XYZ file of C-alpha atoms in Angstrom:
457
model
C -9.413 135.162 -305.617
C -9.900 138.181 -306.953
C -13.460 138.604 -305.072
C -11.612 138.073 -302.214
C -9.335 140.759 -302.403
C -11.653 143.032 -303.397
C -14.094 142.437 -300.683
C -11.274 142.587 -297.978
C -10.247 146.154 -299.312
C -13.875 147.670 -298.792
C -13.621 145.817 -294.990
C -10.627 147.794 -294.403
C -11.478 150.973 -296.074
C -15.062 150.647 -293.724
C -13.075 150.046 -290.689
C -11.201 152.680 -291.438
C -13.520 155.710 -292.278
C -15.533 154.679 -288.951
C -11.974 154.536 -286.618
C -11.606 157.989 -287.956
C -14.948 159.220 -287.551
C -15.056 158.072 -283.609
C -11.520 159.946 -283.618
C -12.851 163.246 -284.816
C -16.173 163.169 -282.933
C -14.042 162.403 -279.718
C -11.564 165.136 -280.453
C -14.462 167.693 -280.847
C -16.197 166.367 -278.037
C -12.630 166.872 -275.940
C -11.901 170.573 -277.474
C -15.519 171.480 -276.278
C -15.356 169.998 -272.819
C -17.784 167.596 -273.037
C -15.733 164.657 -272.383
C -12.405 165.025 -270.663
C -13.802 167.499 -267.989
C -14.234 165.047 -265.024
C -10.210 164.773 -265.164
C -8.990 168.367 -265.284
C -12.169 170.819 -263.878
C -13.398 173.766 -265.114
C -10.404 176.469 -264.938
C -11.018 179.334 -262.561
C -9.289 182.079 -261.180
C -9.132 182.581 -257.286
C -8.442 184.995 -254.275
C -8.186 184.096 -250.652
C -10.413 185.879 -247.906
C -8.948 188.419 -245.650
C -9.260 190.559 -242.856
C -9.796 194.181 -244.083
C -10.894 197.704 -243.299
C -13.454 198.692 -245.813
C -14.770 202.196 -246.178
C -17.770 202.870 -248.289
C -17.699 205.653 -250.680
C -20.377 207.942 -252.169
C -18.851 209.195 -255.731
C -20.048 212.648 -257.614
C -18.178 215.068 -259.785
C -18.735 218.821 -259.586
C -16.876 222.510 -259.648
C -14.396 223.859 -257.469
C -15.946 227.253 -256.205
C -15.227 229.571 -253.457
C -17.030 229.364 -250.012
C -17.865 232.625 -249.753
C -18.400 235.025 -252.568
C -20.254 238.268 -252.665
C -21.772 239.658 -255.774
C -21.019 243.477 -256.669
C -24.000 245.331 -257.887
C -24.939 248.767 -258.170
C -27.284 250.224 -255.979
C -27.656 253.427 -258.660
C -28.137 253.429 -261.861
C -25.022 255.605 -264.034
C -22.172 255.917 -266.143
C -18.543 254.311 -264.522
C -16.294 257.148 -264.553
C -13.564 255.167 -262.677
C -12.558 251.374 -262.489
C -10.202 251.354 -259.443
C -9.570 247.362 -260.114
C -8.958 244.689 -262.634
C -9.619 240.981 -262.694
C -7.542 239.249 -259.839
C -6.345 241.753 -257.734
C -6.365 241.652 -254.007
C -8.806 243.994 -251.970
C -9.090 244.840 -248.857
C -12.891 245.838 -247.220
C -13.244 249.580 -247.731
C -11.211 249.658 -250.722
C -12.431 251.887 -253.901
C -13.022 249.873 -256.722
C -16.232 251.606 -258.826
C -16.924 254.958 -259.031
C -20.238 255.983 -261.221
C -20.713 259.402 -262.360
C -22.703 261.518 -259.681
C -23.354 264.604 -261.551
C -27.704 263.935 -261.478
C -27.214 262.788 -257.541
C -25.670 265.905 -256.982
C -28.399 268.085 -258.659
C -30.780 266.061 -256.883
C -29.652 266.772 -253.633
C -29.243 270.536 -254.353
C -32.859 270.557 -255.651
C -34.280 268.812 -252.199
C -31.772 271.536 -249.926
C -33.903 274.421 -252.247
C -37.033 272.164 -251.129
C -36.488 272.259 -247.555
C -35.492 275.985 -247.029
C -39.159 276.251 -248.776
C -40.592 274.633 -246.458
C -39.185 275.657 -243.297
C -40.104 279.446 -244.692
C -43.283 278.326 -244.822
C -43.216 276.667 -241.139
C -42.224 280.160 -240.062
C -45.434 281.516 -242.058
C -47.951 279.437 -240.165
C -46.390 279.417 -237.192
C -46.986 283.712 -237.066
C -50.276 282.752 -238.909
C -50.951 280.357 -235.293
C -49.836 282.754 -233.040
C -52.229 285.343 -234.422
C -55.154 282.858 -234.000
C -54.326 281.858 -230.920
C -54.546 285.384 -229.518
C -58.020 285.745 -231.009
C -58.566 282.546 -229.563
C -58.230 283.298 -225.824
C -59.866 286.820 -226.408
C -62.755 285.644 -227.798
C -62.988 282.906 -225.108
C -62.570 285.453 -222.448
C -65.703 287.718 -224.217
C -67.636 284.884 -224.767
C -67.653 283.628 -220.885
C -68.687 287.149 -220.001
C -71.544 286.974 -222.912
C -70.139 289.892 -224.549
C -69.828 288.286 -227.920
C -71.954 285.633 -229.734
C -71.234 281.785 -229.885
C -71.182 281.932 -233.256
C -68.304 284.383 -233.412
C -66.723 282.290 -230.503
C -66.844 279.428 -232.769
C -65.531 280.547 -235.990
C -62.361 282.094 -233.805
C -61.790 278.693 -232.092
C -61.997 276.710 -235.743
C -59.746 279.377 -237.437
C -57.173 278.645 -234.524
C -57.526 275.040 -234.722
C -57.187 275.311 -238.660
C -53.620 277.132 -238.041
C -52.654 274.438 -235.635
C -53.144 271.894 -238.156
C -51.359 274.256 -240.700
C -48.423 274.290 -238.314
C -48.255 270.388 -238.023
C -48.945 269.844 -241.622
C -45.754 272.383 -242.240
C -43.610 270.381 -239.814
C -44.330 267.286 -241.318
C -43.516 268.286 -244.764
C -40.116 269.567 -243.476
C -39.433 265.754 -242.135
C -40.711 264.398 -245.368
C -38.128 266.876 -247.390
C -35.473 266.105 -244.962
C -36.214 261.902 -245.202
C -35.689 263.133 -248.889
C -32.522 264.835 -248.601
C -30.940 261.826 -246.670
C -32.323 259.398 -249.433
C -30.451 261.728 -251.980
C -27.672 261.819 -250.026
C -27.237 258.157 -249.517
C -27.638 257.769 -253.369
C -24.849 260.063 -253.736
C -22.619 258.013 -251.685
C -23.652 255.036 -253.489
C -21.980 256.504 -256.361
C -18.341 255.169 -254.867
C -18.458 251.488 -254.488
C -15.933 250.176 -251.986
C -15.007 246.379 -251.003
C -17.541 244.575 -248.920
C -14.887 242.407 -247.600
C -11.066 241.116 -248.101
C -10.817 238.814 -251.266
C -9.948 238.517 -255.088
C -11.771 240.150 -257.906
C -13.406 237.328 -260.197
C -15.597 237.836 -263.144
C -15.121 241.343 -263.714
C -17.697 241.984 -266.460
C -17.745 245.529 -267.416
C -15.083 248.426 -268.487
C -15.187 251.925 -267.620
C -17.736 254.209 -269.416
C -20.253 251.324 -269.397
C -23.754 252.149 -267.818
C -25.090 250.113 -265.327
C -28.432 249.529 -263.985
C -29.165 249.716 -260.098
C -30.723 247.786 -257.666
C -34.226 249.839 -258.216
C -37.102 247.857 -258.796
C -35.169 244.624 -260.447
C -31.725 242.967 -260.307
C -28.942 245.699 -261.007
C -26.093 245.211 -263.460
C -23.652 242.335 -262.128
C -20.441 244.162 -262.420
C -17.846 241.621 -260.446
C -17.632 239.234 -257.737
C -15.450 239.559 -254.881
C -14.226 235.575 -253.495
C -12.206 234.244 -250.699
C -10.260 231.683 -252.881
C -8.352 230.198 -249.512
C -11.471 228.949 -248.885
C -12.380 226.996 -251.330
C -15.332 224.169 -251.705
C -16.778 221.617 -254.135
C -20.378 221.765 -255.277
C -21.392 217.921 -256.306
C -24.627 216.719 -257.075
C -25.386 213.283 -255.533
C -27.758 210.875 -256.589
C -30.795 210.089 -254.718
C -30.098 206.435 -254.029
C -26.636 207.810 -252.436
C -27.682 211.093 -250.800
C -29.142 208.913 -248.247
C -25.823 207.202 -246.982
C -24.100 211.023 -246.920
C -24.275 212.472 -243.740
C -22.854 216.345 -242.362
C -19.203 216.527 -241.390
C -18.208 213.259 -243.352
C -14.621 213.112 -244.729
C -14.161 213.231 -248.222
C -11.353 212.250 -250.831
C -11.142 215.369 -253.437
C -9.211 214.393 -257.169
C -9.151 217.482 -259.203
C -8.261 217.161 -262.592
C -5.900 219.786 -262.899
C -3.758 218.259 -260.261
C -4.053 214.272 -261.379
C -1.327 212.761 -259.263
C -2.743 214.404 -255.853
C -5.362 214.184 -253.497
C -7.024 216.560 -251.165
C -8.662 216.078 -248.063
C -12.336 217.791 -247.338
C -15.527 217.638 -245.160
C -19.089 217.879 -246.081
C -20.556 220.821 -244.863
C -23.733 221.263 -246.903
C -26.450 218.765 -247.998
C -29.394 220.282 -249.960
C -32.982 219.320 -248.812
C -34.279 220.024 -252.110
C -34.036 217.843 -254.913
C -32.992 219.287 -258.876
C -34.658 217.443 -261.185
C -33.503 216.789 -264.812
C -35.163 215.353 -267.784
C -38.782 215.447 -265.379
C -41.588 213.269 -267.383
C -38.981 211.146 -269.352
C -37.659 207.985 -269.148
C -34.480 209.621 -268.633
C -35.423 211.602 -265.307
C -32.957 211.916 -262.492
C -33.025 213.317 -259.034
C -29.861 214.778 -257.467
C -28.828 216.719 -254.284
C -26.419 219.399 -254.252
C -23.751 218.743 -251.833
C -20.866 221.398 -250.706
C -17.675 219.437 -249.668
C -15.282 222.064 -247.833
C -11.458 221.408 -249.077
C -9.503 221.775 -246.033
C -6.074 220.995 -247.711
C -4.217 224.314 -247.330
C -4.457 225.894 -250.713
C -4.392 229.215 -252.549
C -3.052 232.333 -251.133
C -3.406 233.894 -247.518
C -5.215 236.789 -247.607
C -3.841 238.370 -244.196
C -0.115 238.540 -245.770
C -0.766 237.931 -249.850
C 1.497 235.107 -249.648
C 1.559 231.396 -250.510
C 0.715 229.521 -247.506
C 4.229 227.335 -247.554
C 6.257 225.351 -244.949
C 9.496 227.399 -245.973
C 11.168 225.525 -243.167
C 10.484 221.950 -244.925
C 12.566 220.218 -247.086
C 10.648 218.159 -248.009
C 9.048 219.587 -251.577
C 5.756 217.679 -250.914
C 5.141 219.301 -247.852
C 5.698 222.888 -249.381
C 3.411 222.048 -252.331
C 0.040 224.454 -252.014
C -2.538 223.687 -254.888
C -3.838 226.558 -256.882
C -7.533 226.133 -257.132
C -9.672 228.229 -259.459
C -13.550 228.729 -259.843
C -14.827 226.306 -261.781
C -12.311 223.401 -262.010
C -13.803 220.035 -262.390
C -13.256 217.696 -259.408
C -14.517 214.328 -258.479
C -15.322 213.622 -254.661
C -15.596 210.206 -253.010
C -17.546 210.927 -249.512
C -16.277 208.231 -246.956
C -19.471 207.263 -245.469
C -19.413 204.185 -243.234
C -15.925 202.194 -242.040
C -16.014 198.822 -240.784
C -12.654 197.713 -239.518
C -10.691 194.191 -239.592
C -13.336 192.318 -241.326
C -13.754 189.497 -243.182
C -13.799 190.918 -247.158
C -13.631 189.172 -250.786
C -13.229 191.103 -253.778
C -16.483 192.165 -254.894
C -16.547 190.030 -258.238
C -16.222 186.987 -255.761
C -20.122 187.368 -254.930
C -22.860 186.202 -256.823
C -26.393 184.947 -256.954
C -28.048 181.808 -257.583
C -31.653 181.201 -257.335
C -32.236 177.986 -254.596
C -35.699 177.666 -255.913
C -34.941 176.601 -259.110
C -32.062 174.426 -257.892
C -34.796 172.786 -255.597
C -37.459 172.334 -258.245
C -34.600 170.533 -260.156
C -33.890 168.194 -257.678
C -37.660 167.693 -256.855
C -38.171 166.990 -260.995
C -35.398 164.052 -260.701
C -37.272 162.392 -257.385
C -40.470 162.706 -258.908
C -39.850 161.802 -262.430
C -42.565 159.041 -262.085
C -45.272 161.648 -261.155
C -44.567 163.962 -263.871
C -47.415 162.757 -266.166
C -49.926 162.683 -263.188
C -48.572 166.506 -262.094
C -49.259 167.783 -265.956
C -52.814 167.749 -265.351
C -52.883 169.792 -262.583
C -52.746 173.880 -263.129
C -49.861 174.955 -264.033
C -49.687 177.831 -262.084
C -49.170 175.402 -259.219
C -45.930 174.216 -260.645
C -44.367 177.665 -260.526
C -41.927 178.219 -257.824
C -41.575 182.034 -256.713
C -37.947 182.973 -256.969
C -35.286 182.740 -254.174
C -32.599 184.566 -255.148
C -29.420 184.985 -252.451
C -26.181 185.768 -252.459
C -23.400 183.336 -252.568
C -19.434 182.643 -252.986
C -17.905 179.349 -254.339
C -14.893 178.053 -251.970
C -12.381 175.556 -253.370
C -12.133 172.400 -251.318
C -10.473 169.684 -252.410
C -10.179 170.801 -256.116
C -14.243 171.523 -256.095
C -16.445 174.167 -255.789
C -18.465 174.266 -253.018
C -21.196 177.193 -253.047
C -21.388 178.939 -249.487
C -24.505 181.456 -248.927
C -23.297 184.737 -247.485
C -24.457 187.622 -246.238
C -22.503 190.660 -247.119
C -22.483 194.099 -245.805
C -20.676 197.534 -247.195
C -18.338 197.738 -250.254
C -15.296 199.824 -251.476
C -14.099 199.833 -255.086
C -12.485 196.485 -254.770
C -13.664 194.725 -251.759
C -17.335 193.958 -250.293
C -17.666 193.047 -246.438
C -18.610 189.235 -245.396
C -20.976 189.374 -242.232
C -21.055 185.661 -242.231
C -20.816 182.394 -244.528
C -16.951 182.602 -244.872
C -14.014 182.602 -242.639
C -10.633 184.516 -243.617
C -7.961 182.604 -244.965
C -10.424 180.654 -247.547
C -9.957 180.193 -251.075
C -12.673 181.909 -252.857
C -13.294 181.905 -256.746
C -13.346 185.257 -258.578
C -13.412 184.396 -262.257
C -13.956 184.351 -264.948
C -16.937 186.158 -265.016
C -18.841 183.631 -267.255
C -17.542 180.828 -265.434
C -19.009 181.970 -262.040
C -21.979 183.629 -263.044
C -23.512 180.629 -265.526
C -21.523 177.950 -265.302
C -20.022 176.976 -262.353
C -22.444 174.790 -260.073
C -21.983 173.173 -256.765
C -19.829 170.516 -256.638
C -17.971 170.923 -259.653
C -14.565 169.650 -260.353
C -11.880 173.177 -260.942
C -8.559 174.005 -261.917
C -6.844 177.030 -260.339
C -5.827 178.494 -263.229
C -4.208 181.695 -261.545
C -4.557 182.761 -257.627
C -4.494 186.357 -257.439
C -2.733 187.448 -253.801
C -5.008 189.955 -252.120
C -4.021 193.438 -251.373
C -3.444 195.285 -248.494
């Protein structure tokens, strides 16, 4: 009797252990998604394809700078004895800016005046000698024609006349040279006074009164200051070689300046460089960019004709009265609008993924021809490998299943991409999660919509 009870207990323990193990395995498979998936499907996020206007953008960063900026360098060297402006001053064309010590140039003019007077005196001496030589030549010519003097005497008189004529011309040329040197010296004296070449604001003043500056004689002179038109600003950006082909002259641009984070300004492309700027040449980090200038067409800074802010004083809206004050060197980001497609079918960018159709076909062939695997293994392995056939697809939710659709895409903006074919507006497409959409989701899989994101306007 005792043996029967002991055997029954062991049987109960053994059965209980097996049941417990089955329950643990079942729960594990359930939580890992191995079983039970057929009922609920894979959780996905969806959105609706819609008709939308898409504008393709090319983004780049750069600096704000004046569209017109004149660098002021002296033409003559010397000491600055008067500095009539300071940085930030507004000047008009012709206003006095800098005066360089003129003493040495005035002394040079005095010296050249004396040289010119000397040359003129020598010219008169040469003129007198020429008159005398000419009279002797005409006299001897008459005598020689009458055979009253020898030919040698006539030749000597003629040579003297020719020599005096040449000396007279040389004296005239020396006077012209002295006059040219004098004009140059006077111009250099005038260049000791530097005036504003245009209306604008003084920016980048780098000299002080009493400093010596180098003129533009044989090399670039000392940069003293710059005169800029601050009411005509632009953004200089560098666009990557992959994007520059999409940028055209006169393209509209959106400009964000770091100094005004809550405002956006309008610009237009005015210049596209033809030569590249290469950094990191010969290394793995080589970058090829092209400079693009974008004019800021939103009213800004000062009106140089009236020295007043360009404001719509009659407007009651503070936003309309606002005029930004841009300064050279401010950081800015530019989004150039390169292409626009109106009222086209579009989906969120993340909805479009890629699949290797050659791999899918290979899997189907393997299932259909499993009986021929042994024979195929004897063939050259290269013949068994098919080339990749990568295509763009979206997954459409139809009756609780994910249906794969091959699509052709067009341009895109920061959030949406244009669908040229393969999808209609109003269809529900899978947009996430990324792991599910890129790797796990297959054609025909059951899906459960975790959340549906409403399309933005």
